[in-house]
Coordinates of C-alpha atoms and ligand atoms in Angstrom, one line a residue:
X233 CA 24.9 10.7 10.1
X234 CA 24.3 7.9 7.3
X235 CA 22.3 8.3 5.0
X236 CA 19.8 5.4 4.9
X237 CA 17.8 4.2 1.3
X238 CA 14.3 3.7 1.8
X239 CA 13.2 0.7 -0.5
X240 CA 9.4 0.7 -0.3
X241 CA 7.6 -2.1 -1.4
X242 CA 4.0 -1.3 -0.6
X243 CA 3.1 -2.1 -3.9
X244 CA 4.6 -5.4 -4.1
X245 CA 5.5 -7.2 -1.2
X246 CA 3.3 -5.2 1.1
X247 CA 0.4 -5.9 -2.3
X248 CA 1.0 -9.8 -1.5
X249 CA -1.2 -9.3 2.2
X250 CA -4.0 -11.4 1.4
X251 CA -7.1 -9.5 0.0
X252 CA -5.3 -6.2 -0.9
X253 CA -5.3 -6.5 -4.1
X254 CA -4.6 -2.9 -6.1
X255 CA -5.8 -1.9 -10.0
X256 CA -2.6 -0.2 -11.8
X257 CA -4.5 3.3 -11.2
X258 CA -4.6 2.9 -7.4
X259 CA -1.2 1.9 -7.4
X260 CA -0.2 5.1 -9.2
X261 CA -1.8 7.4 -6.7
X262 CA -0.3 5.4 -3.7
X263 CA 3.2 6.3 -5.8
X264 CA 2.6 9.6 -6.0
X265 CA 1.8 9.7 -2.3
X266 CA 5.1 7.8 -1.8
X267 CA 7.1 10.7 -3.5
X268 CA 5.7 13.0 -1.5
X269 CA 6.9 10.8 1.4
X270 CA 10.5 11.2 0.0
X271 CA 10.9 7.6 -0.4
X272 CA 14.4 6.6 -2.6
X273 CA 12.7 3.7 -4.3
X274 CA 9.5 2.4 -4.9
X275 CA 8.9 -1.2 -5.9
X276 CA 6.2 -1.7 -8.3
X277 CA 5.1 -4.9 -8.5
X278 CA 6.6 -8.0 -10.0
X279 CA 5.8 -8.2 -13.8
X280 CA 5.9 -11.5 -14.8
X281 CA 3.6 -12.1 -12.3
X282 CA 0.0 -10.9 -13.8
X283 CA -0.3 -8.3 -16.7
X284 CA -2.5 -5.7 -14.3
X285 CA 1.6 -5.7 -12.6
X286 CA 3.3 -5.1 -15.6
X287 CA 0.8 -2.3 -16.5
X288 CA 1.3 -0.9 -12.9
X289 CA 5.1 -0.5 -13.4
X290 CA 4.7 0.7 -16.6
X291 CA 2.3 3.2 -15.7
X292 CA 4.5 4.1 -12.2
X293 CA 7.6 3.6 -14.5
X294 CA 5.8 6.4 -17.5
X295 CA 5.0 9.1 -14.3
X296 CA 6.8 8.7 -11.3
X297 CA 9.9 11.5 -11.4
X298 CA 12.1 11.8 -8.5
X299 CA 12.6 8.0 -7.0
X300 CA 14.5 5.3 -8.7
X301 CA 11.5 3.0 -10.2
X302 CA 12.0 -1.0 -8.8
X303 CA 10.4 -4.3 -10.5
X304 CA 11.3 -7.9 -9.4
X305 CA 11.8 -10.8 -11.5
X306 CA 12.9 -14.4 -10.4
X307 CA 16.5 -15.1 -12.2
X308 CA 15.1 -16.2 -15.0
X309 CA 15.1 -14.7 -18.2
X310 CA 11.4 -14.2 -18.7
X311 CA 11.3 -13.0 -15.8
X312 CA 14.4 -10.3 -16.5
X313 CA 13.0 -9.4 -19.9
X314 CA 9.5 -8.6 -18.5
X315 CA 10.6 -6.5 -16.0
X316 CA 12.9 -4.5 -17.9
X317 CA 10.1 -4.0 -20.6
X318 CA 8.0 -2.5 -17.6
X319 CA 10.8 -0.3 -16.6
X320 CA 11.8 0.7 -19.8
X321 CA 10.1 4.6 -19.6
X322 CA 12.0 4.7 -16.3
X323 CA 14.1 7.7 -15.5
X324 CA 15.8 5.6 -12.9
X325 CA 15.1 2.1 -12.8
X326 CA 16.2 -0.6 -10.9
X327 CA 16.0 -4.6 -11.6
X328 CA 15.8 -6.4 -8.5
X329 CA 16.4 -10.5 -9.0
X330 CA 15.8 -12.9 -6.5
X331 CA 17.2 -16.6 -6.1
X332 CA 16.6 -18.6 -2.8
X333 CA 20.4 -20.0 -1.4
X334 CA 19.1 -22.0 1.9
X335 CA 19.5 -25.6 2.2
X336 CA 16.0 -26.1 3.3
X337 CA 14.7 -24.0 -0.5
X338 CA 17.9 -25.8 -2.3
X339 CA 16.9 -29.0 -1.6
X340 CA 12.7 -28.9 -1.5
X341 CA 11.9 -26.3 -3.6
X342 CA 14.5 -25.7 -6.6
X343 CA 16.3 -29.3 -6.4
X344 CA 19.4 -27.6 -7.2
X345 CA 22.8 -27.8 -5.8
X346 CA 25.1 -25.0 -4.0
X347 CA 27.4 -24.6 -7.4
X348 CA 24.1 -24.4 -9.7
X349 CA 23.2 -21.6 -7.3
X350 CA 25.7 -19.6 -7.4
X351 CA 26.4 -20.3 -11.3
X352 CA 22.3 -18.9 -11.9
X353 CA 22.9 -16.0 -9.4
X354 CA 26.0 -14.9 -11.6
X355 CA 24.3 -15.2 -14.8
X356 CA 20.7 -13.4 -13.5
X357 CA 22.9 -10.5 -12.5
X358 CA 25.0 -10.4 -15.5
X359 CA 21.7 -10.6 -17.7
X360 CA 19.7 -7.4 -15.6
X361 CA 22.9 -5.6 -16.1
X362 CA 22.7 -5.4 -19.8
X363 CA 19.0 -3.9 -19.3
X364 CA 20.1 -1.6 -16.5
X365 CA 23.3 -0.7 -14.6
X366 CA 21.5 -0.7 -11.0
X367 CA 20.3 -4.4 -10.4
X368 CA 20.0 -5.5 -6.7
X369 CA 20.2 -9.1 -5.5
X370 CA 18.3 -11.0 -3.2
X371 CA 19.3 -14.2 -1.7
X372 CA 15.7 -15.4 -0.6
X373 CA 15.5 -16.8 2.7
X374 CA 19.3 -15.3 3.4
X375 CA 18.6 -15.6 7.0
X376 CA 18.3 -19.4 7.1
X377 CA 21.7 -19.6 4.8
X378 CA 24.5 -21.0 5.3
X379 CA 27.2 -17.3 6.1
X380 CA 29.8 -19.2 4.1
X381 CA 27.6 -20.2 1.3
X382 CA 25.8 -16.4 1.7
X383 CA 29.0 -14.7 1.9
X384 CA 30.2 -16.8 -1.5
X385 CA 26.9 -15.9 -3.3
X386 CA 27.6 -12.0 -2.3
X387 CA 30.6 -11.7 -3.6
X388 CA 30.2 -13.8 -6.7
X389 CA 26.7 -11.0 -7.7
X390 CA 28.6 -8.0 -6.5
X391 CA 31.7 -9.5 -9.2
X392 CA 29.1 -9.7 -11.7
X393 CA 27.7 -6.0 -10.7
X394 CA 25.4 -6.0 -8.6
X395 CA 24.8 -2.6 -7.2
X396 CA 22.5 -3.9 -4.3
X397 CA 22.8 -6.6 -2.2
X398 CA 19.2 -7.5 -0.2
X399 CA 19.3 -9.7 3.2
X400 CA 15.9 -11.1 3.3
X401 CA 14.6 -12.5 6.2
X402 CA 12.1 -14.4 4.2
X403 CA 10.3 -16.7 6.8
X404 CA 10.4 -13.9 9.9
X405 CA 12.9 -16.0 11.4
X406 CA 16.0 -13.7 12.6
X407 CA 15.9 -12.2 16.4
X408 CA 17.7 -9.4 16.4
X409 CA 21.0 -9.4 18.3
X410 CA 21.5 -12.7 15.7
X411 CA 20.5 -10.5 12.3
X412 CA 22.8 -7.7 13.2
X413 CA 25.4 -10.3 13.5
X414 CA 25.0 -11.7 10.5
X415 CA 24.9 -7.9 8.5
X416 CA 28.4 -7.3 10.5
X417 CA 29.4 -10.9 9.0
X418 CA 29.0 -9.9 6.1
X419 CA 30.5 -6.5 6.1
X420 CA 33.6 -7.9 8.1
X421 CA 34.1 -11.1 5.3
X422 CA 32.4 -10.5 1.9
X423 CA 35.9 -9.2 0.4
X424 CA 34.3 -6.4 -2.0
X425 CA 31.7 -5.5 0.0
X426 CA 32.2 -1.9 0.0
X427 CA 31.7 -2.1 -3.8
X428 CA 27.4 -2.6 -3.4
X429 CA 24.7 -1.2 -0.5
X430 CA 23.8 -4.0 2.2
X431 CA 20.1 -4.0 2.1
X432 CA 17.6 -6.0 4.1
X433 CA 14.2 -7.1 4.0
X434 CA 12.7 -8.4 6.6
X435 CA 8.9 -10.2 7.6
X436 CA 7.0 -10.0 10.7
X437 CA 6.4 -13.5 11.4
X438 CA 7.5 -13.2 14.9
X439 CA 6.8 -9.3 15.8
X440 CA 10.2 -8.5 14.8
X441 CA 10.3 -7.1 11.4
X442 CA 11.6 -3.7 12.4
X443 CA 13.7 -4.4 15.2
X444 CA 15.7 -6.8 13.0
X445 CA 15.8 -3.9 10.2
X446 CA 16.9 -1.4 13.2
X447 CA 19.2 -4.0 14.0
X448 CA 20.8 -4.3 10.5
X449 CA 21.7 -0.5 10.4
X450 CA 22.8 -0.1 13.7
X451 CA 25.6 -2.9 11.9
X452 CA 25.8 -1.8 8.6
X453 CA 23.1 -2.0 6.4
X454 CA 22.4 1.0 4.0
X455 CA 19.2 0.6 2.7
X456 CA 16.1 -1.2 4.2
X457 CA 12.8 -2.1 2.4
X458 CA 10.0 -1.8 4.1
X459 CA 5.9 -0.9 3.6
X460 CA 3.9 1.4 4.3
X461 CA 1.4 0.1 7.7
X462 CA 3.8 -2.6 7.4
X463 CA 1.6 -4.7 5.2
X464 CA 2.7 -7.9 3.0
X465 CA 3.4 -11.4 2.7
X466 CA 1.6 -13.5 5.8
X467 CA 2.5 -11.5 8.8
X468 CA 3.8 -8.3 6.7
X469 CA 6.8 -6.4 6.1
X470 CA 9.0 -4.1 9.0
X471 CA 6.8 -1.0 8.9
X472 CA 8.1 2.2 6.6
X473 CA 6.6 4.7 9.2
X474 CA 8.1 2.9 12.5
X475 CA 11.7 2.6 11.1
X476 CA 11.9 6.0 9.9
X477 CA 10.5 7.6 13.1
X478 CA 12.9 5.2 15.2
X479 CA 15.5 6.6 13.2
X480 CA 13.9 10.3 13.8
X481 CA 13.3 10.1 17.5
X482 CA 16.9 8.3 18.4
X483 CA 19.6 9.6 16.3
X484 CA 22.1 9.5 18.8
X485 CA 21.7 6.1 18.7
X486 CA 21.8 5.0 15.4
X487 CA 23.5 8.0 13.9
X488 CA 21.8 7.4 10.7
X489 CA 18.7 9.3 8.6
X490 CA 16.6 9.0 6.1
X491 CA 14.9 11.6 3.0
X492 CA 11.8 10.8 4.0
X493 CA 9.2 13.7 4.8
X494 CA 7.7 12.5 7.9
X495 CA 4.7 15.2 8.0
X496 CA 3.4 13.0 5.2
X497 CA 3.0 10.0 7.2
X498 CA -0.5 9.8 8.1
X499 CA -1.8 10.8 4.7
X500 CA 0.1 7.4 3.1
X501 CA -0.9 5.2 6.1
X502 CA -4.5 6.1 5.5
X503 CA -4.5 6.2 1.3
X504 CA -3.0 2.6 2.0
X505 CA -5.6 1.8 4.2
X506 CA -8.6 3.0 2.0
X507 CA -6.9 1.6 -1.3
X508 CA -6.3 -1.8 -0.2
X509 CA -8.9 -2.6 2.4
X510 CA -6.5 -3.4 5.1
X511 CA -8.0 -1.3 8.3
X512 CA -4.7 -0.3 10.5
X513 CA -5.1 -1.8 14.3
X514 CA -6.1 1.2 16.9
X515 CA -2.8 0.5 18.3
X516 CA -0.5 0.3 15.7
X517 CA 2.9 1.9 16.2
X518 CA 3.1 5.6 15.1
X519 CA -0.5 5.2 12.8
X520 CA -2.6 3.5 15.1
X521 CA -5.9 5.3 15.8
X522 CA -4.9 5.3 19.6
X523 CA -1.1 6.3 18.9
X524 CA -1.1 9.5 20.6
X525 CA -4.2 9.5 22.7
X526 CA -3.6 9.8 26.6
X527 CA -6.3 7.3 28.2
X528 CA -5.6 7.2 32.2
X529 CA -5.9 10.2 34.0
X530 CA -1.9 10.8 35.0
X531 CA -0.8 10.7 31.6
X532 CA -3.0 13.2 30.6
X533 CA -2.1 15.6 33.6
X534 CA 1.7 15.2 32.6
X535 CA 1.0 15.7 29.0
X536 CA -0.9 18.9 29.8
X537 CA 1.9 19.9 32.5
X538 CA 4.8 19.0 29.7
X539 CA 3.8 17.1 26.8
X540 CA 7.7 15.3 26.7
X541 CA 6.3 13.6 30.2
X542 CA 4.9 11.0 27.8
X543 CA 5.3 11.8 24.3
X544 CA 8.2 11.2 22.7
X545 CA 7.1 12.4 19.7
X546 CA 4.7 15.1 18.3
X547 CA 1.8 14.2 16.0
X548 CA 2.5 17.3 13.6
X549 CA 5.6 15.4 12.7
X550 CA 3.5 12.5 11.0
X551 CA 1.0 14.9 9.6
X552 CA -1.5 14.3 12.7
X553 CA -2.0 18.4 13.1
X554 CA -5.5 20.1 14.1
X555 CA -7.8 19.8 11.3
X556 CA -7.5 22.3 9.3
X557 CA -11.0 23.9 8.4
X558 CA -10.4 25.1 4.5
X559 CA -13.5 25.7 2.8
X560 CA -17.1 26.7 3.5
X561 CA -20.7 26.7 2.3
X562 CA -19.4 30.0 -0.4
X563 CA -16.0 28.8 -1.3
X564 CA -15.8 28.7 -5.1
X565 CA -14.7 25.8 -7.6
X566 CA -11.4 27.9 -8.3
X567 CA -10.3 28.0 -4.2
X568 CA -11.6 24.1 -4.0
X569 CA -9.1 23.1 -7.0
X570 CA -6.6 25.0 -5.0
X571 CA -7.2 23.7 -2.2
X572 CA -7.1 20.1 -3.6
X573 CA -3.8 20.8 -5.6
X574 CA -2.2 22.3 -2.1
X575 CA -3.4 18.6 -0.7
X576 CA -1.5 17.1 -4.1
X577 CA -4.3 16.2 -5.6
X578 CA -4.9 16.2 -8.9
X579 CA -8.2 15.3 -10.8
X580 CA -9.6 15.4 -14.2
X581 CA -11.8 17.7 -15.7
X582 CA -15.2 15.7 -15.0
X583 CA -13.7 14.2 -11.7
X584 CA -13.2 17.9 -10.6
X585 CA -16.8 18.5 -11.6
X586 CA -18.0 15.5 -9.5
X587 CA -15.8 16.2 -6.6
X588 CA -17.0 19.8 -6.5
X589 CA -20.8 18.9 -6.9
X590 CA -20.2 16.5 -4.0
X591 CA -18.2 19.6 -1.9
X592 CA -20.8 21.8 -2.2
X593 CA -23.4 19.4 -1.2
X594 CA -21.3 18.6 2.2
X595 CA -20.8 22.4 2.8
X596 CA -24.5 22.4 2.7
X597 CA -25.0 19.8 5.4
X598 CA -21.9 19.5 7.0
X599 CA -20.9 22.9 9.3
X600 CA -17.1 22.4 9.2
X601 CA -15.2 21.1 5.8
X602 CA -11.4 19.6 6.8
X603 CA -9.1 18.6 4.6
X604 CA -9.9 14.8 5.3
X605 CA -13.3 15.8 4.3
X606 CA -12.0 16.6 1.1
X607 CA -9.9 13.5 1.1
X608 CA -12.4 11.3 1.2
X609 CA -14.4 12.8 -1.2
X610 CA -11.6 12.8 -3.8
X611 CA -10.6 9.5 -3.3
X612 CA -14.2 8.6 -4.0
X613 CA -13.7 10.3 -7.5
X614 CA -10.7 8.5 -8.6
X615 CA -12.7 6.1 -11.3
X616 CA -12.2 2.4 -10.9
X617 CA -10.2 1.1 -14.3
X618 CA -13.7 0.8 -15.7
X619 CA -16.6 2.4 -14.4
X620 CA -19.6 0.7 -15.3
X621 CA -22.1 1.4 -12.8
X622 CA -22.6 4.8 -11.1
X623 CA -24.7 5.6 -8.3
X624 CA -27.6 8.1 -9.7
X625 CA -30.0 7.7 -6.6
X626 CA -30.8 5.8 -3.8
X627 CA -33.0 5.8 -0.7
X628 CA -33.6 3.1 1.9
X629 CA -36.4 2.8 4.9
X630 CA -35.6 1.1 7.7
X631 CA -36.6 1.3 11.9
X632 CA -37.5 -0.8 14.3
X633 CA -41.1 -1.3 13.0
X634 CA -39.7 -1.1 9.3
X635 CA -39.1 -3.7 6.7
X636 CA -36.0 -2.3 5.6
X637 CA -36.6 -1.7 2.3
X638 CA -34.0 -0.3 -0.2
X639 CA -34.7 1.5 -4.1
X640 CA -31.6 2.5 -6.1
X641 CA -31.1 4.1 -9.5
X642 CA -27.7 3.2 -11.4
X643 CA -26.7 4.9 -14.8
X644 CA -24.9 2.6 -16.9
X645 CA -23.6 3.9 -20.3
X646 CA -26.0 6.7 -20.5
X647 CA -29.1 4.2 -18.8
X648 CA -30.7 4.3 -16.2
X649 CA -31.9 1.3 -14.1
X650 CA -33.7 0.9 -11.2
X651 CA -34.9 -1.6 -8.4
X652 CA -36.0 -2.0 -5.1
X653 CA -35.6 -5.1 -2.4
X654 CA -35.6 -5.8 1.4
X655 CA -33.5 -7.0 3.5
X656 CA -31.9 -7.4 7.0
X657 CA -31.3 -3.7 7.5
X658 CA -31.0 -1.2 5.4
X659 CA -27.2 -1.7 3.9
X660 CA -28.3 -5.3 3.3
X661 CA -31.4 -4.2 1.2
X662 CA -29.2 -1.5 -0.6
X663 CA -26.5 -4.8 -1.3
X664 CA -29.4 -7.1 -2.5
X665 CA -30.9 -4.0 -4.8
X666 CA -27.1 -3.8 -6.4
X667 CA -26.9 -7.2 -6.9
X668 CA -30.7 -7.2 -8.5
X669 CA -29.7 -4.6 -10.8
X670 CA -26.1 -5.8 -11.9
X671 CA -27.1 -9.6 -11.7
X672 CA -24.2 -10.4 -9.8
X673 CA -24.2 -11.7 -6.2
X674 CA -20.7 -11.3 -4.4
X675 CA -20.0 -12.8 -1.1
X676 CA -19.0 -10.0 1.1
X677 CA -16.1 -10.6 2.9
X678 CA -15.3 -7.3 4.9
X679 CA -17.3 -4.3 5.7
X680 CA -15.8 -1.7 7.8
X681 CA -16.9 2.4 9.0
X682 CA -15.0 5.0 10.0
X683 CA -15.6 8.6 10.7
X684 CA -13.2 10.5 8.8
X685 CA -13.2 13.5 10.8
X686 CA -14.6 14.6 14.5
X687 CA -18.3 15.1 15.4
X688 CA -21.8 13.7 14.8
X689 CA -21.6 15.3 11.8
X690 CA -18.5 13.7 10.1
X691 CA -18.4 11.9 6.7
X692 CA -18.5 8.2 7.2
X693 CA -15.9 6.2 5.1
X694 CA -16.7 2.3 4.1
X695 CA -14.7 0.0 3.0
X696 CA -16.0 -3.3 1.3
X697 CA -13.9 -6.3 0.5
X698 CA -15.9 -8.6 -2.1
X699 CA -15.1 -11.8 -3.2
X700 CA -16.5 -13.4 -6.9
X701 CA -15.6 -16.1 -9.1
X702 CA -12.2 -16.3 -6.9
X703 CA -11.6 -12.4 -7.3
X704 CA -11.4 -10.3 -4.8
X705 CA -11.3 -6.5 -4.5
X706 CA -11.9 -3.8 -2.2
X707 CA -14.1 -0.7 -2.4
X708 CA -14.4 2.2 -0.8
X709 CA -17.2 5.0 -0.6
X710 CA -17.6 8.3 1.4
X711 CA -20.5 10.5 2.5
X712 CA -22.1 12.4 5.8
X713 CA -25.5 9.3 5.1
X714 CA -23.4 5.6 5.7
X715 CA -26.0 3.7 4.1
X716 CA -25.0 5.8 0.5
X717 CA -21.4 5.8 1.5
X718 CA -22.1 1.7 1.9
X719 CA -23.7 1.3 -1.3
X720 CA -20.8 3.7 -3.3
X721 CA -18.1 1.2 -1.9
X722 CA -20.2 -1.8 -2.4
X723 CA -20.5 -0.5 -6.0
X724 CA -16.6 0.9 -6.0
X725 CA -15.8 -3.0 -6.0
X726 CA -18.3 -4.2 -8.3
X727 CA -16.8 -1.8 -10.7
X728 CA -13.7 -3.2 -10.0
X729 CA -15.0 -6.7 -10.3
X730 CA -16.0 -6.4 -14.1
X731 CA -13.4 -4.7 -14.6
X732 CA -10.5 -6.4 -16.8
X733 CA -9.5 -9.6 -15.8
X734 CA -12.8 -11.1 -14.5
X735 CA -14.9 -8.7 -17.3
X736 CA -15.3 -11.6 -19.8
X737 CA -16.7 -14.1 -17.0
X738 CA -18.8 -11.4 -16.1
X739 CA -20.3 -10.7 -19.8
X740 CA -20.5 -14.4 -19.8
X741 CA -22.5 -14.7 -16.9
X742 CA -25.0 -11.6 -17.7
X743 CA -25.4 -13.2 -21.1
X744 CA -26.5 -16.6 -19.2
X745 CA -28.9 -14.2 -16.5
X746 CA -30.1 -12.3 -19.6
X747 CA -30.1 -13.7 -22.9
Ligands
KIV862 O1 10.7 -12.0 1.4 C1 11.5 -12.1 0.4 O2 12.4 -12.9 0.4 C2 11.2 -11.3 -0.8 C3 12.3 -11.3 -1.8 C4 11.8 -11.4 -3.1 C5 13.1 -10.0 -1.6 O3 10.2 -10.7 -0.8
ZN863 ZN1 9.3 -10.3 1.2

C-alpha cells in the first residue's frame, strides 16, 4: 500500500468559490477540524494576496501542530518573502510557488518566452529554498503544456530543490485515461524524478476533478490536493472526502491509502458548509444530504435483508452514526464543557458562558439535546473578528391577518438600542429592523434553513450571504424559533461586514447617516 499525501486546500483554492469568503478566525477553526481529519497539509491561503490571508496563515501557521503548514506565492519575490513571513511560526512549513508554462498563458498572459520560463521557475525555487527546505512547484495550467517543455521545467525545479512537484489541471481540461498518461510521462522521462513527490491539482470544470486525481495515483502521483465538499475556483476542486473514500472502499484497486480519519468526515463537510455559506447539493457524493438514504422500495428491502445489497459503504465511517443524545434538562456546566471538549471544541471563558446559557435554554424546550445540537450552538458563539452588534431581544408578529411586524433590541458596547418595522413576513421585518438600527442596508444575496437534527422540534440553522459596498460575507445563526436563528445570522454578517476591511467605509457612512 502507498501512502498517499493529502494537500488540502479548503482554505485557499477551495476559499476562491465565489462568495465564500472566510475571516482568519473561521479559517482557524476549519484547520483545526482539518487536523482532526488527519490531513498532511493544509494550505492557508495566499499571502500576498489580501492582509486578512496573511493574518490567516499566520494565525494557522502560530497554532496548527501536527500538519505541515502550506502558503502560495506567484514566483516573485514579494510574493516569496510574504509567504515566508506568514509561515515563519511554522513547525512545518511549506512554500508552494506557482508559474504558468502553457503556450496559450506564455504567450497571452505573461508575454514571456519558454527559456524566460524555465530561467524564473529555477530562480523562484532556488529563492523559497533559502526560506524553507520543503518548497513545491506548480506549473499552472500543466495539463495544457507542452510534455517536453513540462518534463524540461520539472527537472530543472527538482535540480534547484524542489521537494514537490504539483500537476495542475488548471482549466478542468484533462479526461482521465489522458491525465494518467501524462503522470506515467512524467515518471517514465523526468530523469530525477524519484528525487521530489508527483502531486496533482485538479478543477472540476468538466465533472472530472476526482476521477483525473484517482487517475494520477493509480499512475504515480503521491500526493493530491483537494477540498473539502470539493469547493474552489469556478467549478471547484476534486473533492477531499470522495478521493479518500475511493481510496477506502477500493484498495485492491489502487493499492494506495491515506492518514486521514474518515469518521471525521461529516463534521468538516458541514463546518465548511456553515463557515462559508456554500450549502452542499442533497446528492453530493459521500456528504450529500441524500448519500445514504434508500428512496425506492427494493433498495430498502435489500438494505434491511443485507445492508452490502446496496451500500458500499457505511455512514459511521464518515461520522454519519445515530445521534447521540448527550445532555439533558439537569446536565451541569462542568459535563456540557466536557462534552464540548470530547466534540473538540474549545471556547473561551464568556463564550462557554454564552454557549451554556443557550444549552440550558434548548434543554428547556427541546426534549432531546444531540451533539449537532450542540454544534450549532457553538458555532454560533465563535465571535465574528469584531462583534459590534449582539442580539439582546427580539420578537416578531406575523399570520395571515397580520402585518408582520418585527421589534428588536441590540447591545452595542454596553448600549442598548431598539426599533421596530414591517415588512413582507416576519424575517423581512426582523432584516428591515437590523438595518434601522445599524443604518446599513445590505442586499441579501442567499438565505438558506436547515434542520440540524430530526423532528419538529429540531434547531433550525440559517445561513445568510450579504453583499455591501462590494463585500460580501456569510452569516450563520442557530436556534429551535427560525425567525431569531434568521436575524443572529443576518447579524453574524453584519458583524462581519464592519468588521476590518470595510469598518472605515462603514464609520464613514454612519458618520454621513448620523452626524
Ligand atoms: O489551479 C491551479 O493551477 C492552482 C495553482 C496555483 C496550483 O490553483
Ligand atoms: Zn487551483
Amino acid at each position: 500500500m502507498r501512502r498517499i499525501v493529502i494537500f488540502d486546500t479548503t482554505l485557499r483554492d477551495g476559499e476562491q468559490c465565489p462568495g465564500a469568503s472566510l475571516t482568519p478566525q473561521e479559517k482557524l477553526e476549519i484547520a483545526r477540524q482539518l487536523v482532526r481529519l488527519g490531513v498532511d497539509v493544509i494550505e492557508g491561503g495566499f499571502p500576498i494576496a489580501s492582509p486578512g490571508d496573511a493574518q490567516a496563515v499566520k494565525m494557522i501557521a502560530q497554532t496548527i501542530k501536527g500538519p505541515t503548514i502550506a502558503a502560495l506565492a506567484r514566483s516573485l519575490p514579494a510574493d516569496i518573502d510574504a509567504a515566508a513571513a506568514a509561515l515563519a511560526p511554522a513547525k512545518k512549513k511549506r512554500l508552494h510557488v506557482f508559474l504558468a508554462t502553457s503556450p496559450i498563458h506564455r504567450k497571452y498572459k505573461l508575454r514571456k518566452a519558454e527559456e524566460e520560463i524555465l530561467r524564473q521557475a529555477v530562480w523562484a525555487v532556488g529563492y523559497a529554498k533559502k526560506h524553507s527546505k520543503d518548497v513545491e512547484f506548480s506549473p499552472e495550467d500543466a495539463s495544457r503544456t507542452e510534455p517536453e517543455f513540462l518534463h524540461k521545467v520539472l527537472e530543472a525545479v527538482i535540480k534547484a530543490g524542489a521537494t514537490t512537484v504539483n500537476i495542475p489541471d488548471t482549466v478542468g481540461y484533462a479526461i482521465p485515461e489522458q491525465f494518467g498518461a501524462l503522470i506515467q510521462g512524467i515518471v517514465e522521462r523526468v530523469p530525477n524524478i524519484e528525487r521530489a513527490v508527483i502531486s496533482v491539482h485538479c478543477h472540476n470544470d468538466l465533472g472530472l476533478a476526482v476521477s483525473n486525481s484517482l487517475a494520477a495515483i493509480k499512475h504515480g502521483a503521491g500526493q493530491v490536493e483537494c477540498t473539502v465538499n470539493g469547493i474552489g475556483e469556478r467549478a471547484g476542486n476534486a473533492s477531499l472526502e470522495e478521493i479518500v473514500m475511493s481510496l477506502k472502499v477500493r484498495p485492491e484497486y489502487y493499492r494506495a491509502t491515506t492518514g486521514v480519519d474518515t469518521r471525521q468526515i461529516v463534521k468538516a463537510s458541514r463546518l465548511v458548509s456553515t463557515l462559508t455559506g456554500i450549502v452542499v447539493q442533497p446528492n453530493k457524493a459521500i456528504v450529500g444530504d441524500n448519500a445514504f438514504r434508500h428512496e425506492s422500495g427494493i433498495h430498502q428491502d435489500g438494505v434491511l435483508k443485507h445492508r452490502l445489497t446496496y451500500e458500499i459503504m457505511r455512514p459511521q465511517d464518515i461520522g454519519l452514526g445515530e445521534s447521540k443524545l448527550v445532555l439533558g434538562k439537569l446536565s451541569g456546566r462542568h459535563a456540557f464543557a466536557r462534552r464540548l471538549s470530547g466534540l473538540g471544541m474549545k471556547l473561551s471563558k464568556p463564550a462557554l458562558d454564552r454557549a451554556f446559557a443557550r444549552f440550558k435554554a434548548l434543554a428547556d424546550k427541546k426534549k432531546h439535546v444531540f451533539d449537532e445540537d450542540l454544534v450549532a450552538i457553538v458555532e454560533d458563539e465563535l465571535p465574528p473578528e469584531q462583534e459590534v452588534y449582539k442580539l439582546a431581544y427580539v420578537h416578531t408578529a406575523s399570520g395571515s391577518e397580520t402585518v408582520p411586524t418585527a421589534t428588536i433590541r441590540l447591545s452595542k458596547e454596553g448600549k442598548e438600542l431598539q426599533d421596530a418595522a414591517c415588512g413582507d413576513g416576519p424575517v423581512d421585518a426582523c432584516y428591515k429592523t437590523i438595518d434601522r438600527l445599524t443604518g446599513l442596508s445590505p442586499e441579501l444575496v442567499d438565505y438558506g434553513l436547515h434542520a440540524v437534527t430530526k423532528g419538529k422540534d429540531a434547531v433550525g440553522e440559517v445561513t445568510v450571504r450579504l453583499r455591501y459596498q462590494g463585500a460580501e460575507v456569510s452569516g450563520r445563526g442557530a436556534s429551535t424559533d427560525v425567525i431569531e436563528a434568521s436575524a443572529r445570522a443576518y447579524l453574524n454578517a453584519v458583524n462581519k461586514l464592519i468588521s476590518a476591511p470595510t469598518r472605515r467605509a462603514y464609520l464613514q457612512r454612519r458618520q454621513a447617516l448620523h452626524p
